[in-house]
CSV table of C-alpha atoms in Angstrom, one decimal:
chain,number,residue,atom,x,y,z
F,1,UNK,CA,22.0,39.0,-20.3
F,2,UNK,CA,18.2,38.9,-20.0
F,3,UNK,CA,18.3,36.2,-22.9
F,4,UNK,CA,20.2,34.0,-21.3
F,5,UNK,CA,18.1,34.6,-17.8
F,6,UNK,CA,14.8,33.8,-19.7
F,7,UNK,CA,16.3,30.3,-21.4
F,8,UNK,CA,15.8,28.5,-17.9
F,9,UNK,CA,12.2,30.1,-17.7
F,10,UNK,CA,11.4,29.1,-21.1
F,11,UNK,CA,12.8,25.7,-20.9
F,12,UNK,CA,10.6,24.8,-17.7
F,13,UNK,CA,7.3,26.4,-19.1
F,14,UNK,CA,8.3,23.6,-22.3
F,15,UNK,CA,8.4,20.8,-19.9
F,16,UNK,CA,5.1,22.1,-18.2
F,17,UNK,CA,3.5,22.1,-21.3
F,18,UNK,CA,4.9,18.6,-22.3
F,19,UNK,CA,4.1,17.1,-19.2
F,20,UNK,CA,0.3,19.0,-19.3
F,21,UNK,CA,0.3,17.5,-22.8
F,22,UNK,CA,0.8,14.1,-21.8
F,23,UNK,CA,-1.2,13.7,-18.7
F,24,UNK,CA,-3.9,14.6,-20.8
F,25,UNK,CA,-3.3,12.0,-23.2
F,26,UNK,CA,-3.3,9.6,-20.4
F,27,UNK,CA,-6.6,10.2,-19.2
F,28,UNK,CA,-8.0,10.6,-22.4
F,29,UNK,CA,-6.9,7.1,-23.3
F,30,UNK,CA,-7.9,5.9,-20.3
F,31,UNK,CA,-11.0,6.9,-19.9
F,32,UNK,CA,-11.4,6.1,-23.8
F,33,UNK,CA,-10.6,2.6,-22.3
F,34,UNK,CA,-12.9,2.5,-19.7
F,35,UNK,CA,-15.8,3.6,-21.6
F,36,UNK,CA,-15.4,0.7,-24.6
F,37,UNK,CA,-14.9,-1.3,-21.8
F,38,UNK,CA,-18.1,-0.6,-20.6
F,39,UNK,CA,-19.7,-0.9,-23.6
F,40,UNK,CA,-17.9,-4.4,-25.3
F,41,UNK,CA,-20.1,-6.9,-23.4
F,42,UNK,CA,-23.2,-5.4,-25.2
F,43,UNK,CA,-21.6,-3.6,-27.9
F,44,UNK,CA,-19.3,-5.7,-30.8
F,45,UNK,CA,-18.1,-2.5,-32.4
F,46,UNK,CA,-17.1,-1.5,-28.7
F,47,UNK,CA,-15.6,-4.6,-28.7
F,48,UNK,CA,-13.7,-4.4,-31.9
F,49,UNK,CA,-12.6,-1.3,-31.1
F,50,UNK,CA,-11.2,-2.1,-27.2
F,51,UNK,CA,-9.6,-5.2,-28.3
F,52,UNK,CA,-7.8,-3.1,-31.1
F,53,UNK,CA,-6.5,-0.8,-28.8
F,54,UNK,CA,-5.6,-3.1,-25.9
F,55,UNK,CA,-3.7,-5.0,-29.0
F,56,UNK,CA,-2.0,-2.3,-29.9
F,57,UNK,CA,-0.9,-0.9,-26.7
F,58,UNK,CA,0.6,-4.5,-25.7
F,59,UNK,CA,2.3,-4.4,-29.0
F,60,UNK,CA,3.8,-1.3,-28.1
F,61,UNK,CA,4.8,-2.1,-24.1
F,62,UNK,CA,6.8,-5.1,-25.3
F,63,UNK,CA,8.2,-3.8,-28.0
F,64,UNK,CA,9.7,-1.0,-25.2
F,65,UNK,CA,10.2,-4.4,-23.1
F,66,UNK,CA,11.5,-5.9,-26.0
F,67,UNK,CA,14.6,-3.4,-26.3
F,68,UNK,CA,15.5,-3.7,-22.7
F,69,UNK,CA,15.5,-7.5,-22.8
F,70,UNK,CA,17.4,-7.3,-26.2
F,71,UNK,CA,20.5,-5.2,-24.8
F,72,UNK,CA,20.3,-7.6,-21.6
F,73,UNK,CA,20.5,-10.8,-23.0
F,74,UNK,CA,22.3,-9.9,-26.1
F,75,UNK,CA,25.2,-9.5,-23.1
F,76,UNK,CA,24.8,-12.8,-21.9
F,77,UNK,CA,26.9,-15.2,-24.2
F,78,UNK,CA,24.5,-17.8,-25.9
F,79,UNK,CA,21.8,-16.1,-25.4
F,80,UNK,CA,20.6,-13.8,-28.3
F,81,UNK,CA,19.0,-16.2,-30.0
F,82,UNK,CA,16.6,-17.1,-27.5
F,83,UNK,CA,15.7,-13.2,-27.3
F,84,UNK,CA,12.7,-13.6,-29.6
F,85,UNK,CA,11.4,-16.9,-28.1
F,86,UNK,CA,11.0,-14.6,-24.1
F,87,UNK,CA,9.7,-11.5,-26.0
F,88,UNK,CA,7.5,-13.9,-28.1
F,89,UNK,CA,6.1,-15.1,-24.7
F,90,UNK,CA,5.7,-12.3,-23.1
F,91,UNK,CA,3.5,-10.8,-25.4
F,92,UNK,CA,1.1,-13.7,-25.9
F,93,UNK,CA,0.7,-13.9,-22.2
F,94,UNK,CA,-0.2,-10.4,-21.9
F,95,UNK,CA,-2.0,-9.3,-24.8
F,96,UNK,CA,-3.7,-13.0,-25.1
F,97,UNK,CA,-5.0,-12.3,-21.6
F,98,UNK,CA,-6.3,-8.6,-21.8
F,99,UNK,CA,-8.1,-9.6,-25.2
F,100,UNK,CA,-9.2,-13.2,-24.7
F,101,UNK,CA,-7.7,-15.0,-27.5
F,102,UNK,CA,-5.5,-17.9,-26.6
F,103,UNK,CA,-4.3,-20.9,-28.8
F,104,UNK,CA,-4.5,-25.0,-28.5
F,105,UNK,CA,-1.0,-26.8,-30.0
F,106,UNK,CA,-0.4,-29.6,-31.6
F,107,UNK,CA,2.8,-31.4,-32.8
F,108,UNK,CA,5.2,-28.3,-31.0
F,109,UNK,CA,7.9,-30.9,-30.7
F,110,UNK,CA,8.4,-31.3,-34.1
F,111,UNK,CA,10.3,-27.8,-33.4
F,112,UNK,CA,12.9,-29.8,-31.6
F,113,UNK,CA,13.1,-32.5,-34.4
F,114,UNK,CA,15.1,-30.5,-36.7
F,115,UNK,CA,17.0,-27.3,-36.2
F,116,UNK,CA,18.4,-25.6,-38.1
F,117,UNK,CA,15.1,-25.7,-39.9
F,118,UNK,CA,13.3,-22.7,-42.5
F,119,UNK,CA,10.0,-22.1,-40.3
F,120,UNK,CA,7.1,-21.7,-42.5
F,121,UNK,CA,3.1,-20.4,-41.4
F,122,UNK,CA,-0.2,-19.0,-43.0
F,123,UNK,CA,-0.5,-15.2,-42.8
F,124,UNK,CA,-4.4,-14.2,-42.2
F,125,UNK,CA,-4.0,-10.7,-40.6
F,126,UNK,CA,-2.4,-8.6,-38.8
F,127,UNK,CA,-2.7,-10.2,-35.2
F,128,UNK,CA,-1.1,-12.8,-36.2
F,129,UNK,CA,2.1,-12.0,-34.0
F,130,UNK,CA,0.0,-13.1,-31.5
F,131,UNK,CA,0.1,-17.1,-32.8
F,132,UNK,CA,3.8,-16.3,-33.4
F,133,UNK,CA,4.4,-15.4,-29.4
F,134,UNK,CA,2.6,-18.9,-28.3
F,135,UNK,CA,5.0,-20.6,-30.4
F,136,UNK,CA,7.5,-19.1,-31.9
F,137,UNK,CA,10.5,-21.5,-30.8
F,138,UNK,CA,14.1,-21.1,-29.1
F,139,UNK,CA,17.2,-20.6,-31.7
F,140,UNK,CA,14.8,-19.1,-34.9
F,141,UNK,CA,14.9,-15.7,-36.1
F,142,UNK,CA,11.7,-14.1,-38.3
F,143,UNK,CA,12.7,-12.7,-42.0
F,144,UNK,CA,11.0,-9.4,-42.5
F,145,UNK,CA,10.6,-7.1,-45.1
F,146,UNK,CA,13.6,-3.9,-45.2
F,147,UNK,CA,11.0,-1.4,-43.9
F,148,UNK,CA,10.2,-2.2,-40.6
F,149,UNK,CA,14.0,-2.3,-39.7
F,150,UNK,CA,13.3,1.5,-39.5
F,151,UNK,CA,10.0,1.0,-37.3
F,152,UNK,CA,10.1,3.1,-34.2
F,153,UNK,CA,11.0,0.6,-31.0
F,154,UNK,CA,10.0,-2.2,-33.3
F,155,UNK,CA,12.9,-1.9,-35.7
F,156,UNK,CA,15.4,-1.8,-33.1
F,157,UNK,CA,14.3,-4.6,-31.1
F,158,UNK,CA,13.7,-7.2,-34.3
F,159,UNK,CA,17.6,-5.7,-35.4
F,160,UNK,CA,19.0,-6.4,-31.6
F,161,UNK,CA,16.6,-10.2,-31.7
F,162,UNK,CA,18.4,-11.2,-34.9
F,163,UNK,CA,15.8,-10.4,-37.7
F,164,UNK,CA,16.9,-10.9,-41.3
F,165,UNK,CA,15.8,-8.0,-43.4
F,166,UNK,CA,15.2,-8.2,-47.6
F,167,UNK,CA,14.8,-5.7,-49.7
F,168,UNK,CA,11.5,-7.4,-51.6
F,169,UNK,CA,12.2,-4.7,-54.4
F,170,UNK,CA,15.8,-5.5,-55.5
F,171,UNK,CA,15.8,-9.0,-56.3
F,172,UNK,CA,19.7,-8.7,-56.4
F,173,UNK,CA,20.1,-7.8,-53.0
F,174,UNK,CA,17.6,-10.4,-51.6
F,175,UNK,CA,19.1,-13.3,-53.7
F,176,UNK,CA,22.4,-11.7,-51.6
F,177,UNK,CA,20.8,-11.8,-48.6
F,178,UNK,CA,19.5,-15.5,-49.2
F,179,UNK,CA,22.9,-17.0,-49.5
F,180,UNK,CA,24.0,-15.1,-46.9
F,181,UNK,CA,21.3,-16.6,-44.5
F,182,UNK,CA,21.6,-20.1,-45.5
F,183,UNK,CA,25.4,-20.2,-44.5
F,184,UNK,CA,24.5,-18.2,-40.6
F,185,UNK,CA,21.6,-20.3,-40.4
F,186,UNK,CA,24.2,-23.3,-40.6
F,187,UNK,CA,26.9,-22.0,-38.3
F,188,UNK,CA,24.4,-20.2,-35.8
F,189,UNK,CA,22.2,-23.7,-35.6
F,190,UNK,CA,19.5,-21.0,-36.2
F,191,UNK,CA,15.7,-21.4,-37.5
F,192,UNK,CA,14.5,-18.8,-39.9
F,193,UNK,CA,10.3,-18.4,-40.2
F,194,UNK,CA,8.9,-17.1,-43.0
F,195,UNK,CA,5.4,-16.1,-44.2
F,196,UNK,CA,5.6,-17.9,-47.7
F,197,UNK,CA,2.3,-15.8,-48.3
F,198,UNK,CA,4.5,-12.8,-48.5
F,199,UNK,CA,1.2,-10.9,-47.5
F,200,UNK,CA,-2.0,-11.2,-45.3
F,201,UNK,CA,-4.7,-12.9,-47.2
F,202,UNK,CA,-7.3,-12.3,-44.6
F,203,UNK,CA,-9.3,-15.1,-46.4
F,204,UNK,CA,-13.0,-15.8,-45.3
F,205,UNK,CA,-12.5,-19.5,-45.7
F,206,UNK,CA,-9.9,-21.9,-45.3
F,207,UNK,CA,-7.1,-21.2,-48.2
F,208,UNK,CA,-3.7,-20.0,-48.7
F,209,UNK,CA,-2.6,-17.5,-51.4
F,210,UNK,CA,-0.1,-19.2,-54.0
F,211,UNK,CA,3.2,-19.4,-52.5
F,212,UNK,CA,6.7,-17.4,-53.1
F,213,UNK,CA,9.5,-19.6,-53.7
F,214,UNK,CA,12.2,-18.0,-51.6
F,215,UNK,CA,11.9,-19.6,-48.2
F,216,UNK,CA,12.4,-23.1,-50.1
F,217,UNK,CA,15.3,-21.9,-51.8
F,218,UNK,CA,16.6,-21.1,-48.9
F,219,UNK,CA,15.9,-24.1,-47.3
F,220,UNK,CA,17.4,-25.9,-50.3
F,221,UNK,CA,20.9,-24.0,-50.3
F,222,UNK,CA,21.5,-24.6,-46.9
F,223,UNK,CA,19.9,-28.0,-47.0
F,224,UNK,CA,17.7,-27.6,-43.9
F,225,UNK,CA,14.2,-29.5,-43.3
F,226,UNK,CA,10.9,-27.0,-43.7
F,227,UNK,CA,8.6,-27.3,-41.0
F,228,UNK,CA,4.9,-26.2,-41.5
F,229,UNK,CA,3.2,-24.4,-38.8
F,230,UNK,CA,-0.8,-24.0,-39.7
F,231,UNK,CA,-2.8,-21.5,-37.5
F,232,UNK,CA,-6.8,-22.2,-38.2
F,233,UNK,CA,-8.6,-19.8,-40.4
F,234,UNK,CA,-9.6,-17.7,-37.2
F,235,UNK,CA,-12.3,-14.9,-39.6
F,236,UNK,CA,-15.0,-16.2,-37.6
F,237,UNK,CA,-13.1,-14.1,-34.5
F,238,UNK,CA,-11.2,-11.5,-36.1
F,239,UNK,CA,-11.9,-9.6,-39.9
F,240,UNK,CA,-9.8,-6.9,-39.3
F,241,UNK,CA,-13.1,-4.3,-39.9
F,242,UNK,CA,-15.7,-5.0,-37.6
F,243,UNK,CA,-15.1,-8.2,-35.7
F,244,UNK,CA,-12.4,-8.8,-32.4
F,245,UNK,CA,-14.1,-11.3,-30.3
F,246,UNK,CA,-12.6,-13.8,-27.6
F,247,UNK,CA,-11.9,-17.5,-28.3
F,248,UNK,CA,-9.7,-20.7,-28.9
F,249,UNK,CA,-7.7,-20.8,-32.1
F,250,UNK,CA,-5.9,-24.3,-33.2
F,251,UNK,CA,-2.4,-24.4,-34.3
F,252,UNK,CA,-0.5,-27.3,-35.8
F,253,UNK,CA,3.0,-28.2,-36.3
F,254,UNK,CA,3.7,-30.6,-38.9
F,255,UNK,CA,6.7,-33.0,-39.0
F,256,UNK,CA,9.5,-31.8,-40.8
F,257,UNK,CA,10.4,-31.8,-44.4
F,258,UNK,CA,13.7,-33.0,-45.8
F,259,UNK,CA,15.6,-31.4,-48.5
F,260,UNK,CA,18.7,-33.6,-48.6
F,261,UNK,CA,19.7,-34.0,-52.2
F,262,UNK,CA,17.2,-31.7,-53.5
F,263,UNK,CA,18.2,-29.3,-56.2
F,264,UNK,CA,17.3,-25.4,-57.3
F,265,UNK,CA,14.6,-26.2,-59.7
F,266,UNK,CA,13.1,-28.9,-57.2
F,267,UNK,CA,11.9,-25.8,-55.1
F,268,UNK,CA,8.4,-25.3,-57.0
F,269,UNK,CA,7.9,-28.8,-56.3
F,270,UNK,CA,8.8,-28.3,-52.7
F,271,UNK,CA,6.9,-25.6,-52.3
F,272,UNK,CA,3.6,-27.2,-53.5
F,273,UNK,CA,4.1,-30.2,-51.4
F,274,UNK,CA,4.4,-27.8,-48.2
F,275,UNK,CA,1.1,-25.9,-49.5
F,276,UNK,CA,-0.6,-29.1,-50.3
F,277,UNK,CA,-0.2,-29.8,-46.5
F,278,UNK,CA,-0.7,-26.8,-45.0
F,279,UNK,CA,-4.3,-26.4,-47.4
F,280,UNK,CA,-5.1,-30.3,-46.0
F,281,UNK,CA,-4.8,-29.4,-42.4
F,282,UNK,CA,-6.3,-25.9,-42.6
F,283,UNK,CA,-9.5,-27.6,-44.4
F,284,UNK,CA,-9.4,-30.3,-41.7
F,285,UNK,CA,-9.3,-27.8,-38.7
F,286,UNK,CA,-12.3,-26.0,-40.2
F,287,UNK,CA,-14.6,-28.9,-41.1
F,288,UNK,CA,-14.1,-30.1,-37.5
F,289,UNK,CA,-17.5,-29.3,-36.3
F,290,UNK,CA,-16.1,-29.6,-32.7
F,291,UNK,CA,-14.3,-26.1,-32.5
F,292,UNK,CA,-11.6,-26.0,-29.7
F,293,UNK,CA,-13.4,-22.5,-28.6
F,294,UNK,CA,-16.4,-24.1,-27.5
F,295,UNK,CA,-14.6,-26.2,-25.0
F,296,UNK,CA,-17.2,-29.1,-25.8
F,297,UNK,CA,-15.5,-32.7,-25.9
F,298,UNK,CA,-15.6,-34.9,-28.1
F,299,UNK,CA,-19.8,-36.7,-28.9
F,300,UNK,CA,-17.7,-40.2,-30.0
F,301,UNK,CA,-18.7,-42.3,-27.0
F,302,UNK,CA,-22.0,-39.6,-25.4
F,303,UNK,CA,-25.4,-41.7,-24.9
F,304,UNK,CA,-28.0,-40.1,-26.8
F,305,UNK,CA,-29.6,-37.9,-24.2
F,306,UNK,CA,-25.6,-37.3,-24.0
F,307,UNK,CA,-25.6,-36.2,-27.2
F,308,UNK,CA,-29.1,-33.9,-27.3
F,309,UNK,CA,-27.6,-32.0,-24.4
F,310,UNK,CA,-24.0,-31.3,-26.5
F,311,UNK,CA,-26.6,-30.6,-29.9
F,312,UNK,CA,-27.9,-27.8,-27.7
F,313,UNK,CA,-25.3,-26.2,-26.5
F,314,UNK,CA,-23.7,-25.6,-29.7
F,315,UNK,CA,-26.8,-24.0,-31.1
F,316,UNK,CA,-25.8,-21.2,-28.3
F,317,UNK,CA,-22.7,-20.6,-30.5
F,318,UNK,CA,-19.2,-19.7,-29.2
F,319,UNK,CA,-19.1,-16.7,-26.1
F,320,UNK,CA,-17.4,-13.8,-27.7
F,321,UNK,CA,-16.5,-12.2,-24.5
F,322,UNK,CA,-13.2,-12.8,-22.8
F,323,UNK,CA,-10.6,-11.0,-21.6
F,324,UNK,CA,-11.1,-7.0,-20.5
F,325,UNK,CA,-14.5,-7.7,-21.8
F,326,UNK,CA,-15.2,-10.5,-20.0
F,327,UNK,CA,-14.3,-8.7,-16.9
F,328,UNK,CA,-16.5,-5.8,-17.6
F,329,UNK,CA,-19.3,-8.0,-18.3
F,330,UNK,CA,-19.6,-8.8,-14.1
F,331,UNK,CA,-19.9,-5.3,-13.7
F,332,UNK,CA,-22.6,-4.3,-16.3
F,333,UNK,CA,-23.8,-7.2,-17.8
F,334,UNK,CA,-24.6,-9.2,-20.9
F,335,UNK,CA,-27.8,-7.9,-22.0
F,336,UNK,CA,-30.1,-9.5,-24.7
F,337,UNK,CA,-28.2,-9.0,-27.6
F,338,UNK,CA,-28.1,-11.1,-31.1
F,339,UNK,CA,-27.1,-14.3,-30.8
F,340,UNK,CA,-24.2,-14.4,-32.9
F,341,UNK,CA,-23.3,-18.0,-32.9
F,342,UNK,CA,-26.3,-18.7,-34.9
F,343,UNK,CA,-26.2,-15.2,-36.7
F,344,UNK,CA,-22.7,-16.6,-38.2
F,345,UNK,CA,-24.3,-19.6,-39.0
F,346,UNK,CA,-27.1,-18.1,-40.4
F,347,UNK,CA,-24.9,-16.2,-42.7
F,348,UNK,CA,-22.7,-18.7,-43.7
F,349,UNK,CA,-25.6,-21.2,-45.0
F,350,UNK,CA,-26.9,-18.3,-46.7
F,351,UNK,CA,-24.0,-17.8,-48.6
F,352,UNK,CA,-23.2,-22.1,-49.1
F,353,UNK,CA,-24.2,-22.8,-52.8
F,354,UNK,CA,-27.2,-25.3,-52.8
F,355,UNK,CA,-26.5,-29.3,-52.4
F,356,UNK,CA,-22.8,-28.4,-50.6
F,357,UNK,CA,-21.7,-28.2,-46.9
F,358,UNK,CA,-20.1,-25.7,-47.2
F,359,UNK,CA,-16.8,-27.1,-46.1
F,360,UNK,CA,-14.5,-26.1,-49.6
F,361,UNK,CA,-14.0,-22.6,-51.0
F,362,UNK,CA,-16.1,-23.5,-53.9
F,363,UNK,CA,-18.9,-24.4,-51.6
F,364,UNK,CA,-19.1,-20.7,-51.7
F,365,UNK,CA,-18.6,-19.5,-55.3
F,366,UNK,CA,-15.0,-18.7,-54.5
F,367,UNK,CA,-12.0,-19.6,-56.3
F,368,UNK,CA,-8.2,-19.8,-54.2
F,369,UNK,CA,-5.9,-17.9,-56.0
F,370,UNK,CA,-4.1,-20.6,-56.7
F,371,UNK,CA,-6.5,-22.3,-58.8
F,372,UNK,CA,-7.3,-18.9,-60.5
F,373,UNK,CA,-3.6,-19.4,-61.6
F,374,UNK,CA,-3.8,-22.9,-62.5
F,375,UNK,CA,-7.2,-22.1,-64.8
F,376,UNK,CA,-5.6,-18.7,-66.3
F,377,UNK,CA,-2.5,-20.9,-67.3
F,378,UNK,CA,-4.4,-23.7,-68.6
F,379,UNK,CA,-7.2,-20.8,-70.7
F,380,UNK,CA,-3.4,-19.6,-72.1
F,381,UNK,CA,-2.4,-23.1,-73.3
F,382,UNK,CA,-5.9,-23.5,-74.8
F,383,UNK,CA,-5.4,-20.6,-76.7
F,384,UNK,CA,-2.0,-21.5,-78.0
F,385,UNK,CA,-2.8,-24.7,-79.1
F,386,UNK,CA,-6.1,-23.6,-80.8
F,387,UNK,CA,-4.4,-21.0,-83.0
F,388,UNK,CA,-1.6,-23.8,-84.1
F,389,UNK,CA,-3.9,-25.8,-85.1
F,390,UNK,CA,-6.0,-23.5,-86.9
């Protein structure tokens, strides 16, 4: 008897401590919020830190949002597939807009030239969702690794959106999947992207890592187009340690790649004709001394006092503030600071080999990994052909 009087007691003094709990949390991460706020305009490890957080926290609301929108539309008949393209937006808009970061397009009709098509983009870091929801098209699904089908919210949303899942560990299974996906992509008139990377490179310069062959496979088997998407190296902005600052990033669409009457064994080929593209346009977007994110135009036609006046505004570099930050900035200014536009350029012709222009990996003592494959194969075939012949 007095057991069961005390469960109602004890179940009430649970939810006062639950909701104690969380109110707590609430103002602690507000006012965690409020204070790198504060600090971001004069602070870039503030910075770093607030644009992390207001990242992440826009990654979590519309992955919530992202379930609600899934079960809706997923009841609406033709309209699953476009489930991705609204949550895709959605985020971009928000997230872009509380941290500053927003994107310039080029060639996005090429999305509309072929579908069903295999979708294929550099992978630099980890906020790269956020170039995904400014483009990510109508009718495409995203292939993922098996793992984040069990991610909290996340999981259940990509699951509801149409994500294909593989199981990067059993080869069997994935070569499964693959077949599977060319034949829905095919009857669904559905887009697949894929990271042909298969991992973040997070690359100082312009490159790409060497390429996995499965997306061209795919794209092979079902006999779909690839299209390239290339999202500009974007280090100078984000490094995923130290450095979230606000700006413009480029993003280009190339035309679409035919694979009518290719076979299986013409997908190495394939793949380094995409790469070779991709490489070429992510090279271009970086030697372009006119960066989109300092909203100068173009010095082509500028009379020479024209032309002084653009000279010195660049030398202020690119304004890192945008966003939350910007915002805050009104309230307790800019102060003095370094100058980081010419601190990056500082650093970067300190590190350019002598004679170059730093515009190539090489400028910079690095090798792609790529050509540290190439040179490893061709040491190998050295080797082999110096011991036959001795």
């Amino acid at each position: 008897m007095g057991s069961t009087a005390n469960t109602p007691s004890t179940l009430q003094s649970l939810i006062h401590i639950m909701a104690v709990v969380a109110r707590t949390l609430t103002y602690s991460l507000a006012s965690i919020l409020l204070l790198l706020a504060l600090l971001a305009p004069r602070s870039r490890k503030a910075r770093f830190y607030l644009n992390v957080a207001l990242y992440t926290c826009g990654l979590g609301a519309c992955s919530v949002w992202g379930v609600v929108v899934s079960v809706v539309m997923s009841l609406i008949p033709g309209q699953r597939l476009n489930i991705n393209k609204v949550i895709a937006r959605s985020f971009y808009y928000l997230t872009g807009s509380l941290t500053g970061i927003r994107f310039v397009v080029e060639g996005e009709e090429n999305f509309e030239k072929a579908r069903p098509a295999v979708l294929v983009g550099n992978h630099q870091s980890s906020i790269d969702i956020l170039y995904l929801g400014r483009i990510f098209p109508a009718f495409a699904a995203i292939m993922a690794k098996k793992e984040l089908k069990y991610a909290p919210l996340l999981g259940q949303y990509m699951t509801l959106s149409g994500a294909v899942f593989i199981d990067r560990k059993n080869r069997k299974d994935a070569v499964k999947s693959m077949d599977l996906v060319g034949k829905s992509m095919n009857k669904r008139n559905l887009s697949l992207w894929i990271f042909p990377e298969g991992t973040r490179s997070n690359l100082p310069v312009p490159d790409l890592l060497p390429f996995k062959k499965g997306a061209f496979h795919l794209a092979i088997q079902a006999q779909v187009p690839v299209i390239p998407v290339v999202c500009e190296n974007y280090y100078r902005l984000f490094d995923s340690k130290s450095r979230f600052d606000s700006g413009t990033i480029r993003i280009k669409v190339l035309p679409p790649i035919s694979t009518k009457g290719m076979a299986p064994e013409d997908a190495a080929k394939l793949s380094d004709t995409v790469r070779e593209q991709m490489l070429a346009t992510l090279r271009a977007f970086d030697a372009d001394q006119e960066r989109a994110d300092t909203g100068i135009p173009s010095s082509a036609h500028l009379s020479p006092s024209q032309a002084a006046d653009l000279s010195a505004q660049r030398a202020k570099g690119v304004d890192p503030l945008g966003g939350v930050a910007r915002l805050a900035s009104f309230l307790v200014g800019r102060g003095k600071g370094t100058d980081w536009g010419k601190k990056v350029e500082r650093d970067r012709v300190g590190m350019t080999k002598p004679g170059t222009k730093g515009l190539e990996p090489s400028d910079y003592g690095l090798v792609s990994e790529g050509e540290k494959a190439r040179a490893g194969g061709q040491a190998s075939s050295s080797a082999v052909q110096t011991h036959a012949s001795g």
